[in-house]
Coordinates of C-alpha atoms in Angstrom, one line a residue:
Chain Z
X663 CA 108.4 96.1 186.5
X664 CA 110.0 93.5 184.3
X665 CA 108.1 94.7 181.1
X666 CA 109.3 98.2 181.7
X667 CA 112.8 97.0 182.3
X668 CA 112.6 95.5 178.7
X669 CA 111.2 98.5 177.0
X670 CA 113.6 100.0 174.6
X671 CA 114.1 103.8 174.8
X672 CA 115.1 104.8 171.4
X673 CA 116.4 108.2 172.5
X674 CA 119.0 106.5 174.9
X675 CA 120.5 104.4 172.1
X676 CA 123.7 105.3 170.4
X677 CA 123.7 105.9 166.7
X678 CA 125.0 102.6 166.1
X679 CA 122.4 100.8 168.3
X680 CA 119.5 103.1 166.9
X681 CA 120.0 102.3 163.3
X682 CA 119.7 98.6 163.6
X683 CA 116.8 99.0 165.9
X684 CA 115.0 101.2 163.4
X685 CA 115.7 98.3 160.8
X686 CA 114.0 96.2 163.3
X687 CA 111.3 98.4 163.8
X688 CA 110.6 98.8 160.1
X689 CA 110.6 95.0 159.7
X690 CA 108.1 94.9 162.5
X691 CA 105.8 97.6 160.9
X692 CA 106.2 99.9 163.9
X693 CA 105.3 103.1 162.3
X694 CA 105.3 105.3 165.3
X695 CA 108.8 103.9 166.4
X696 CA 110.2 104.5 163.0
X697 CA 109.1 108.0 163.0
X698 CA 110.6 108.5 166.2
X699 CA 113.8 107.4 165.2
X700 CA 113.9 109.6 162.1
X701 CA 113.4 112.4 164.3
X702 CA 116.0 111.5 166.8
X703 CA 118.5 111.0 163.9
X704 CA 117.5 114.3 162.5
X705 CA 117.9 116.2 165.9
X706 CA 121.4 114.5 166.2
X707 CA 122.4 116.3 163.1
X708 CA 122.2 113.6 160.4
X709 CA 121.5 114.7 157.0
X710 CA 118.1 113.7 155.8
X711 CA 119.7 111.8 152.9
X712 CA 121.7 109.6 155.4
X713 CA 118.8 108.9 157.6
X714 CA 117.0 107.9 154.2
X715 CA 119.5 105.7 152.8
X716 CA 121.0 104.1 156.1
X717 CA 118.0 103.7 158.3
X718 CA 114.9 103.3 156.0
X719 CA 116.1 102.0 152.6
X720 CA 118.5 99.6 154.2
X721 CA 115.8 98.5 156.5
X722 CA 113.3 97.9 153.7
X723 CA 115.9 96.3 151.7
X724 CA 116.0 93.6 154.3
X725 CA 112.3 93.4 154.2
X726 CA 112.4 93.0 150.7
X727 CA 115.0 90.0 150.9
X728 CA 112.9 88.2 153.3
X729 CA 109.8 88.5 151.3
X730 CA 111.6 87.0 148.5
X731 CA 112.6 84.1 150.5
X732 CA 109.3 83.4 151.7
X733 CA 109.9 84.4 155.4
X734 CA 107.8 87.6 155.1
X735 CA 104.4 87.8 153.4
X736 CA 102.4 90.7 151.8
X737 CA 100.7 92.0 154.9
X738 CA 104.0 92.3 156.8
X739 CA 105.7 94.1 153.5
X740 CA 102.9 96.5 153.5
X741 CA 103.1 97.4 157.1
X742 CA 106.8 97.8 156.7
X743 CA 106.1 100.1 153.7
X744 CA 103.6 102.1 155.6
X745 CA 106.2 102.7 158.3
X746 CA 108.8 103.8 155.7
X747 CA 106.3 106.1 154.1
X748 CA 105.6 107.7 157.5
X749 CA 109.5 108.2 157.8
X750 CA 109.7 109.6 154.3
X751 CA 106.9 112.3 154.7
X752 CA 109.2 113.8 157.2
X753 CA 112.4 113.5 155.3
X754 CA 111.0 114.6 151.9
X755 CA 110.6 118.3 152.4
X756 CA 114.2 118.3 154.0
X757 CA 115.6 116.5 151.3
X758 CA 114.2 119.0 148.7
X759 CA 115.7 121.8 150.9
X760 CA 119.2 120.1 151.5
X761 CA 119.5 118.8 148.1
X762 CA 119.9 115.0 147.6
X763 CA 121.4 113.3 144.6
X764 CA 118.9 112.6 141.7
X765 CA 119.6 109.6 139.8
X766 CA 117.1 109.9 137.1
X767 CA 113.3 109.9 136.4
X768 CA 111.0 107.2 136.2
X769 CA 107.5 107.1 134.8
X770 CA 105.7 104.1 136.1
X771 CA 102.2 102.6 136.0
X772 CA 100.0 99.4 136.0
X773 CA 99.1 98.4 132.5
X774 CA 95.7 98.9 130.8
X775 CA 93.0 96.4 132.2
X776 CA 94.8 95.9 135.5
X777 CA 94.2 97.6 138.9
X778 CA 96.7 95.8 140.9
X779 CA 99.3 98.3 142.3
X780 CA 100.9 96.8 145.5
X781 CA 104.1 95.8 143.7
X782 CA 104.1 98.8 141.8
X783 CA 103.7 101.1 144.9
X784 CA 106.5 99.2 146.5
X785 CA 108.9 99.9 143.6
X786 CA 108.0 103.5 143.4
X787 CA 108.7 104.1 147.2
X788 CA 112.1 102.1 147.0
X789 CA 113.0 104.0 143.9
X790 CA 112.2 107.3 145.3
X791 CA 114.3 106.3 148.3
X792 CA 117.1 105.5 146.2
X793 CA 117.2 108.9 144.7
X794 CA 114.9 108.6 141.5
X795 CA 112.1 111.1 140.7
X796 CA 109.0 109.2 140.4
X797 CA 106.0 110.0 138.4
X798 CA 103.3 107.5 139.3
X799 CA 100.5 107.0 136.7
X800 CA 98.5 104.8 138.9
X801 CA 96.6 101.8 137.5
X802 CA 94.9 100.8 134.1
X803 CA 97.1 102.9 132.0
X804 CA 96.7 102.8 128.0
X805 CA 99.8 103.2 125.9
X806 CA 99.3 106.9 125.4
X807 CA 99.2 107.6 129.0
X808 CA 102.6 106.2 129.4
X809 CA 103.9 108.0 126.1
X810 CA 102.7 111.3 127.1
X811 CA 104.1 111.2 130.6
X812 CA 107.5 110.2 129.3
X813 CA 107.7 113.0 126.8
X814 CA 106.2 115.3 129.1
X815 CA 108.3 114.6 132.1
X816 CA 111.7 114.1 130.0
X817 CA 111.8 110.7 131.8
X818 CA 114.7 108.5 131.7
X819 CA 112.9 105.1 132.7
X820 CA 109.5 103.6 131.8
X821 CA 108.3 101.2 134.6
X822 CA 105.4 98.7 133.8
X823 CA 103.7 96.6 136.3
X824 CA 100.9 93.7 135.6
X825 CA 99.4 91.1 138.0
X826 CA 97.5 89.3 135.6
X827 CA 98.4 86.6 132.9
X828 CA 95.8 88.3 130.7
X829 CA 97.0 92.1 131.1
X830 CA 100.8 91.4 131.0
X831 CA 100.8 91.0 127.1
X832 CA 99.8 94.6 126.9
X833 CA 103.3 95.7 128.0
X834 CA 104.3 94.5 124.4
X835 CA 101.6 96.9 122.9
X836 CA 103.4 100.0 124.8
X837 CA 106.9 98.9 123.6
X838 CA 105.8 98.4 120.1
X839 CA 104.1 102.0 120.2
X840 CA 107.4 103.4 121.3
X841 CA 109.1 101.7 118.5
X842 CA 106.4 102.8 116.0
X843 CA 106.9 106.4 117.2
X844 CA 110.9 106.2 116.9
X845 CA 111.1 106.5 120.7
X846 CA 112.1 103.2 121.9
X847 CA 115.7 104.0 122.3
X848 CA 115.1 107.1 124.3
X849 CA 114.1 105.1 127.4
X850 CA 115.0 102.3 129.5
X851 CA 111.9 99.9 129.9
X852 CA 111.9 97.9 133.0
X853 CA 108.9 95.5 133.6
X854 CA 107.8 93.4 136.6
X855 CA 104.8 91.7 138.3
X856 CA 104.0 88.3 139.8
X857 CA 103.5 86.3 136.7
X858 CA 106.2 87.9 134.6
X859 CA 109.5 86.3 134.0
X860 CA 112.7 87.0 132.2
X861 CA 111.8 85.1 129.0
X862 CA 108.6 87.1 128.7
X863 CA 110.8 90.2 129.2
X864 CA 113.0 89.3 126.2
X865 CA 110.3 88.2 124.1
X866 CA 108.4 91.7 124.5
X867 CA 111.5 93.7 124.0
X868 CA 111.9 95.1 127.4
X869 CA 115.3 96.1 128.9
X870 CA 114.8 94.5 132.1
X871 CA 112.8 92.3 134.2
X872 CA 112.8 93.0 137.7
X873 CA 111.6 90.4 140.1
X874 CA 111.3 92.7 143.1
X875 CA 111.7 96.3 144.3
X876 CA 115.4 95.9 145.2
X877 CA 116.2 94.3 141.9
X878 CA 114.4 97.5 140.2
X879 CA 116.6 99.8 142.2
X880 CA 119.8 98.2 141.3
X881 CA 118.9 97.6 137.7
X882 CA 118.0 101.1 137.3
X883 CA 121.0 102.5 138.9
X884 CA 123.1 100.2 136.5
X885 CA 121.3 101.7 133.4
X886 CA 121.8 105.3 134.5
X887 CA 125.4 104.8 135.3
X888 CA 125.8 103.4 131.8
X889 CA 123.9 106.4 130.5
X890 CA 126.1 108.7 132.1
X891 CA 129.2 106.9 131.0
X892 CA 128.2 107.0 127.4
X893 CA 127.3 110.8 127.8
X894 CA 130.9 111.2 129.3
X895 CA 132.5 109.2 126.5
X896 CA 130.8 111.3 123.8
X897 CA 132.1 114.4 125.0
Chain U
X1086 CA 84.8 60.2 149.7
X1087 CA 85.0 62.7 152.6
X1088 CA 86.9 65.8 151.6
X1089 CA 88.4 68.2 154.0
X1090 CA 89.0 71.7 152.6
X1091 CA 91.8 72.6 155.0
X1092 CA 93.6 69.4 153.9
X1093 CA 92.9 70.3 150.3
X1094 CA 94.4 73.8 151.0
X1095 CA 97.4 72.5 152.8
X1096 CA 98.4 69.3 151.5
X1097 CA 96.4 68.2 148.7
X1098 CA 95.0 64.9 148.2
X1099 CA 96.8 61.7 147.4
X1100 CA 95.5 59.6 144.3
X1101 CA 93.1 57.2 145.6
X1102 CA 94.3 54.5 143.2
X1103 CA 90.9 53.4 142.7
X1104 CA 90.6 53.7 139.0
X1105 CA 90.0 50.7 137.1
X1106 CA 90.6 49.4 133.4
X1107 CA 93.6 49.6 131.2
X1108 CA 93.2 53.1 130.0
X1109 CA 93.7 54.6 133.4
X1110 CA 93.7 58.3 133.6
X1111 CA 95.2 60.5 136.2
X1112 CA 94.1 64.0 136.9
X1113 CA 96.7 66.1 138.8
X1114 CA 94.9 69.2 139.9
X1115 CA 94.8 72.0 142.2
X1116 CA 93.1 71.3 145.6
X1117 CA 90.7 74.0 144.9
X1118 CA 89.0 71.8 142.2
X1119 CA 88.9 68.5 144.0
X1120 CA 85.1 68.4 144.7
X1121 CA 84.2 69.6 141.2
X1122 CA 86.3 67.0 139.5
X1123 CA 85.1 64.4 141.7
X1124 CA 81.6 65.4 141.1
X1125 CA 82.1 65.1 137.4
X1126 CA 83.7 61.9 137.7
X1127 CA 80.9 60.3 139.5
X1128 CA 78.3 62.2 137.4
X1129 CA 79.8 60.8 134.2
X1130 CA 80.7 57.2 135.5
X1131 CA 84.5 57.7 134.8
X1132 CA 85.6 54.8 136.8
X1133 CA 89.0 54.9 135.1
X1134 CA 89.9 58.4 136.4
X1135 CA 91.9 58.8 139.3
X1136 CA 92.4 62.2 141.0
X1137 CA 95.5 63.6 142.8
X1138 CA 95.7 67.2 144.1
X1139 CA 98.4 69.5 145.0
X1140 CA 97.9 71.9 148.1
X1141 CA 95.5 74.8 146.6
X1142 CA 98.0 77.0 148.8
X1143 CA 100.6 76.7 146.0
X1144 CA 98.7 79.6 144.6
X1145 CA 100.5 81.6 146.9
X1146 CA 103.5 81.0 145.3
X1147 CA 102.8 80.4 141.5
X1148 CA 106.3 80.1 140.6
X1149 CA 106.4 76.7 142.4
X1150 CA 103.7 75.3 140.4
X1151 CA 105.5 73.9 137.4
X1152 CA 108.0 72.1 139.7
X1153 CA 105.5 70.6 141.6
X1154 CA 103.4 69.4 138.6
X1155 CA 106.5 68.1 137.1
X1156 CA 107.5 65.9 140.1
X1157 CA 104.0 64.6 140.3
X1158 CA 103.8 63.6 136.7
X1159 CA 107.1 62.0 136.9
X1160 CA 106.2 60.2 140.1
X1161 CA 102.9 58.8 138.6
X1162 CA 103.5 58.6 134.9
X1163 CA 104.4 54.8 135.0
X1164 CA 101.0 53.9 136.6
X1165 CA 98.7 55.7 134.1
X1166 CA 97.9 55.7 130.5
X1167 CA 97.3 59.3 130.5
X1168 CA 97.6 62.4 132.8
X1169 CA 95.7 65.3 132.7
X1170 CA 96.7 68.6 134.7
X1171 CA 93.8 70.5 136.3
X1172 CA 95.5 73.8 136.3
X1173 CA 95.1 76.8 134.0
X1174 CA 98.1 79.1 133.8
X1175 CA 97.3 80.2 137.5
X1176 CA 99.9 83.2 137.3
X1177 CA 102.7 81.2 135.9
X1178 CA 103.2 83.6 133.1
X1179 CA 103.1 80.6 130.6
X1180 CA 105.8 78.8 132.5
X1181 CA 103.2 75.9 133.4
X1182 CA 102.1 75.5 129.7
X1183 CA 105.7 75.4 128.7
X1184 CA 106.5 72.8 131.3
X1185 CA 103.3 70.6 130.2
X1186 CA 104.3 70.7 126.8
X1187 CA 107.8 69.4 127.7
X1188 CA 106.4 66.7 129.6
X1189 CA 103.9 65.9 127.0
X1190 CA 100.6 66.3 129.2
X1191 CA 97.7 68.4 128.5
X1192 CA 96.3 71.0 130.8
X1193 CA 93.4 73.3 131.4
X1194 CA 93.0 76.1 128.8
X1195 CA 92.8 79.9 130.2
X1196 CA 94.4 82.1 132.7
X1197 CA 92.8 80.6 135.9
X1198 CA 89.9 78.9 137.4
X1199 CA 87.6 82.0 137.3
X1200 CA 87.9 82.1 133.6
X1201 CA 87.3 78.3 132.9
X1202 CA 84.3 78.2 135.4
X1203 CA 82.9 81.2 133.8
X1204 CA 83.9 79.7 130.2
X1205 CA 87.2 81.1 128.7
X1206 CA 85.6 82.7 125.8
X1207 CA 82.9 84.4 127.8
X1208 CA 85.4 85.6 130.4
X1209 CA 87.6 86.9 127.9
X1210 CA 84.7 88.9 126.2
X1211 CA 84.0 90.4 129.5
X1212 CA 87.2 92.2 129.2
X1213 CA 87.6 95.5 131.0
X1214 CA 83.9 95.5 132.1
X1215 CA 85.0 93.5 135.1
X1216 CA 88.5 94.9 135.7
X1217 CA 87.2 96.1 139.3
X1218 CA 85.7 92.8 140.1
X1219 CA 87.2 90.3 142.8
X1220 CA 86.2 86.8 142.1
X1221 CA 85.4 83.8 144.5
X1222 CA 84.6 80.2 143.7
X1223 CA 82.7 77.7 145.8
X1224 CA 86.1 76.6 147.3
X1225 CA 87.2 80.3 147.9
X1226 CA 83.9 80.8 149.7
X1227 CA 84.4 78.1 151.9
X1228 CA 88.0 78.7 152.5
X1229 CA 88.0 82.8 152.5
X1230 CA 89.5 83.1 155.9
X1231 CA 92.1 80.5 155.0
X1232 CA 93.0 82.0 151.5
X1233 CA 92.1 85.7 151.6
X1234 CA 91.5 87.3 155.2
X1235 CA 94.3 85.7 156.8
X1236 CA 97.0 85.6 154.4
X1237 CA 96.2 89.2 153.4
X1238 CA 96.8 90.1 157.2
X1239 CA 93.3 91.6 157.6
X1240 CA 92.4 89.4 160.5
X1241 CA 95.5 91.3 162.4
X1242 CA 95.6 94.6 160.5
X1243 CA 92.2 95.5 159.1
X1244 CA 93.6 98.9 158.0
X1245 CA 95.4 97.0 155.2
X1246 CA 91.9 96.6 153.5
X1247 CA 92.3 99.9 151.5
X1248 CA 95.8 99.2 150.4
X1249 CA 94.8 95.5 149.2
X1250 CA 91.2 95.9 148.1
X1251 CA 90.9 99.7 147.5
X1252 CA 90.8 99.5 143.7
X1253 CA 88.1 96.9 143.6
X1254 CA 84.4 97.7 143.4
X1255 CA 82.4 94.4 143.6
X1256 CA 82.9 90.7 144.5
X1257 CA 81.4 88.5 142.0
X1258 CA 81.0 84.8 143.4
X1259 CA 81.3 82.4 140.5
X1260 CA 79.0 79.7 141.9
X1261 CA 79.6 76.0 140.8
X1262 CA 76.8 74.8 142.7
X1263 CA 73.3 76.4 143.4
X1264 CA 73.8 76.6 147.1
X1265 CA 71.8 79.2 149.2
X1266 CA 74.2 78.8 152.2
X1267 CA 77.3 79.5 150.0
X1268 CA 75.5 82.3 148.6
X1269 CA 74.9 83.8 151.9
X1270 CA 78.3 83.2 152.8
X1271 CA 79.8 84.9 149.7
X1272 CA 77.7 87.9 150.4
X1273 CA 79.2 88.1 153.9
X1274 CA 82.7 87.8 152.3
X1275 CA 81.9 90.8 150.2
X1276 CA 80.4 92.8 153.1
X1277 CA 83.8 92.1 155.1
X1278 CA 85.8 93.3 152.1
X1279 CA 83.4 96.3 151.7
X1280 CA 82.6 95.5 148.3
X1281 CA 79.3 95.3 146.3
X1282 CA 78.1 91.9 145.9
X1283 CA 77.2 89.8 142.8
X1284 CA 76.6 86.0 142.3
X1285 CA 76.8 84.3 138.8
X1286 CA 76.0 80.7 138.6
X1287 CA 78.4 79.2 136.4
X1288 CA 78.3 75.4 137.0
X1289 CA 81.6 73.6 136.0
X1290 CA 82.2 75.8 132.9
X1291 CA 85.0 74.7 130.6
X1292 CA 86.2 72.1 133.1
X1293 CA 83.4 69.6 132.5
X1294 CA 84.2 69.7 128.5
X1295 CA 88.0 69.3 129.2
X1296 CA 87.7 66.4 131.6
X1297 CA 85.2 64.8 129.2
X1298 CA 87.7 65.3 126.3
X1299 CA 90.3 63.5 128.2
X1300 CA 88.2 60.8 129.9
X1301 CA 86.1 59.6 126.9
X1302 CA 88.9 59.7 124.4

């Protein structure tokens, strides 16, 4: 039948065809197909790290660009994220066994008074995919919850998220508390959320405003590279 | 005037140009406030007040609101003695307030229409008590499918409900009108989202005083 003729058999695709097909499947939120693709690549001897970065993270990066440009909307991004999460669930234990580069550790959470976590969850997932260790504090976090976790986890980065105009000023409370305790310079502070902007980020004393998950990953990478260079220079 | 909610969402409302007198005022507002502003105009006999609405769907992209407001203000400015902006901050993170200040026009105080319908002081005082509440207004009850259900993909992917609404516990319908039909519809919306339901009759809240301060000046 014609329909059967059109059906793509993932296992019959070459690596060069399969990876872009996985990007398409991720884009379309086809969880089962993404999982199948992950297993096929692993079966062909790909390292878990390569599957993660070349198939999943790259696919999600494309989703992020189209979300930013207004081509995709929240539901499509969530479906893509669910597909990526399913693929990552297979890769995570394997990555731990095979050893993947760890770029740094980030404590992340939505600020006090705010229960919105879609953006924060996307950032966590993309940061994890890019090689950061994530400590996700969830929603409605008071300053002490952030500070305790930063110290306990010996983190490099603090990520704060807010969706509401009424809750975003709390980010300044957290940053001011870090300053009061003499800890501000110990951490890179990155902030994000729909009503935020560059001016606000500067005004509250954050290190960076990240308008989306892809920007958060690139920003975090740059800060960590700078930190490593400084440490190398000090030796 | 016959108002169509779908048009108010998608394309807004052109100024009628019906206002009379030398001190003509234009209110440039969100389409979601059209019925309420026109009701206040008729109730108070503000014949010198014209209303123009931008599409309510601009709220899906709050970063576009300041530019849209500026374009509307610049286009209409020469025809009116004063212009008032019927938007609160509406997720623009202070950018709309800055733009209005630069344009020399006043706007609604408060973070959003939930707050000014409830009364900004009262809403602020509720603080974290209502952190887990999802709000609807009369307009949003009538436009629930167009503004909530479909844009959030719940018509196609009901499994997304937990990812999007899982942190909420109740839906509070902030009612502008005492309308049993809207009450029943809002209760249905809450049930569809799997949230407890509560209704709070707010009337027009701070919108009435803000428009009066502009119109009666």
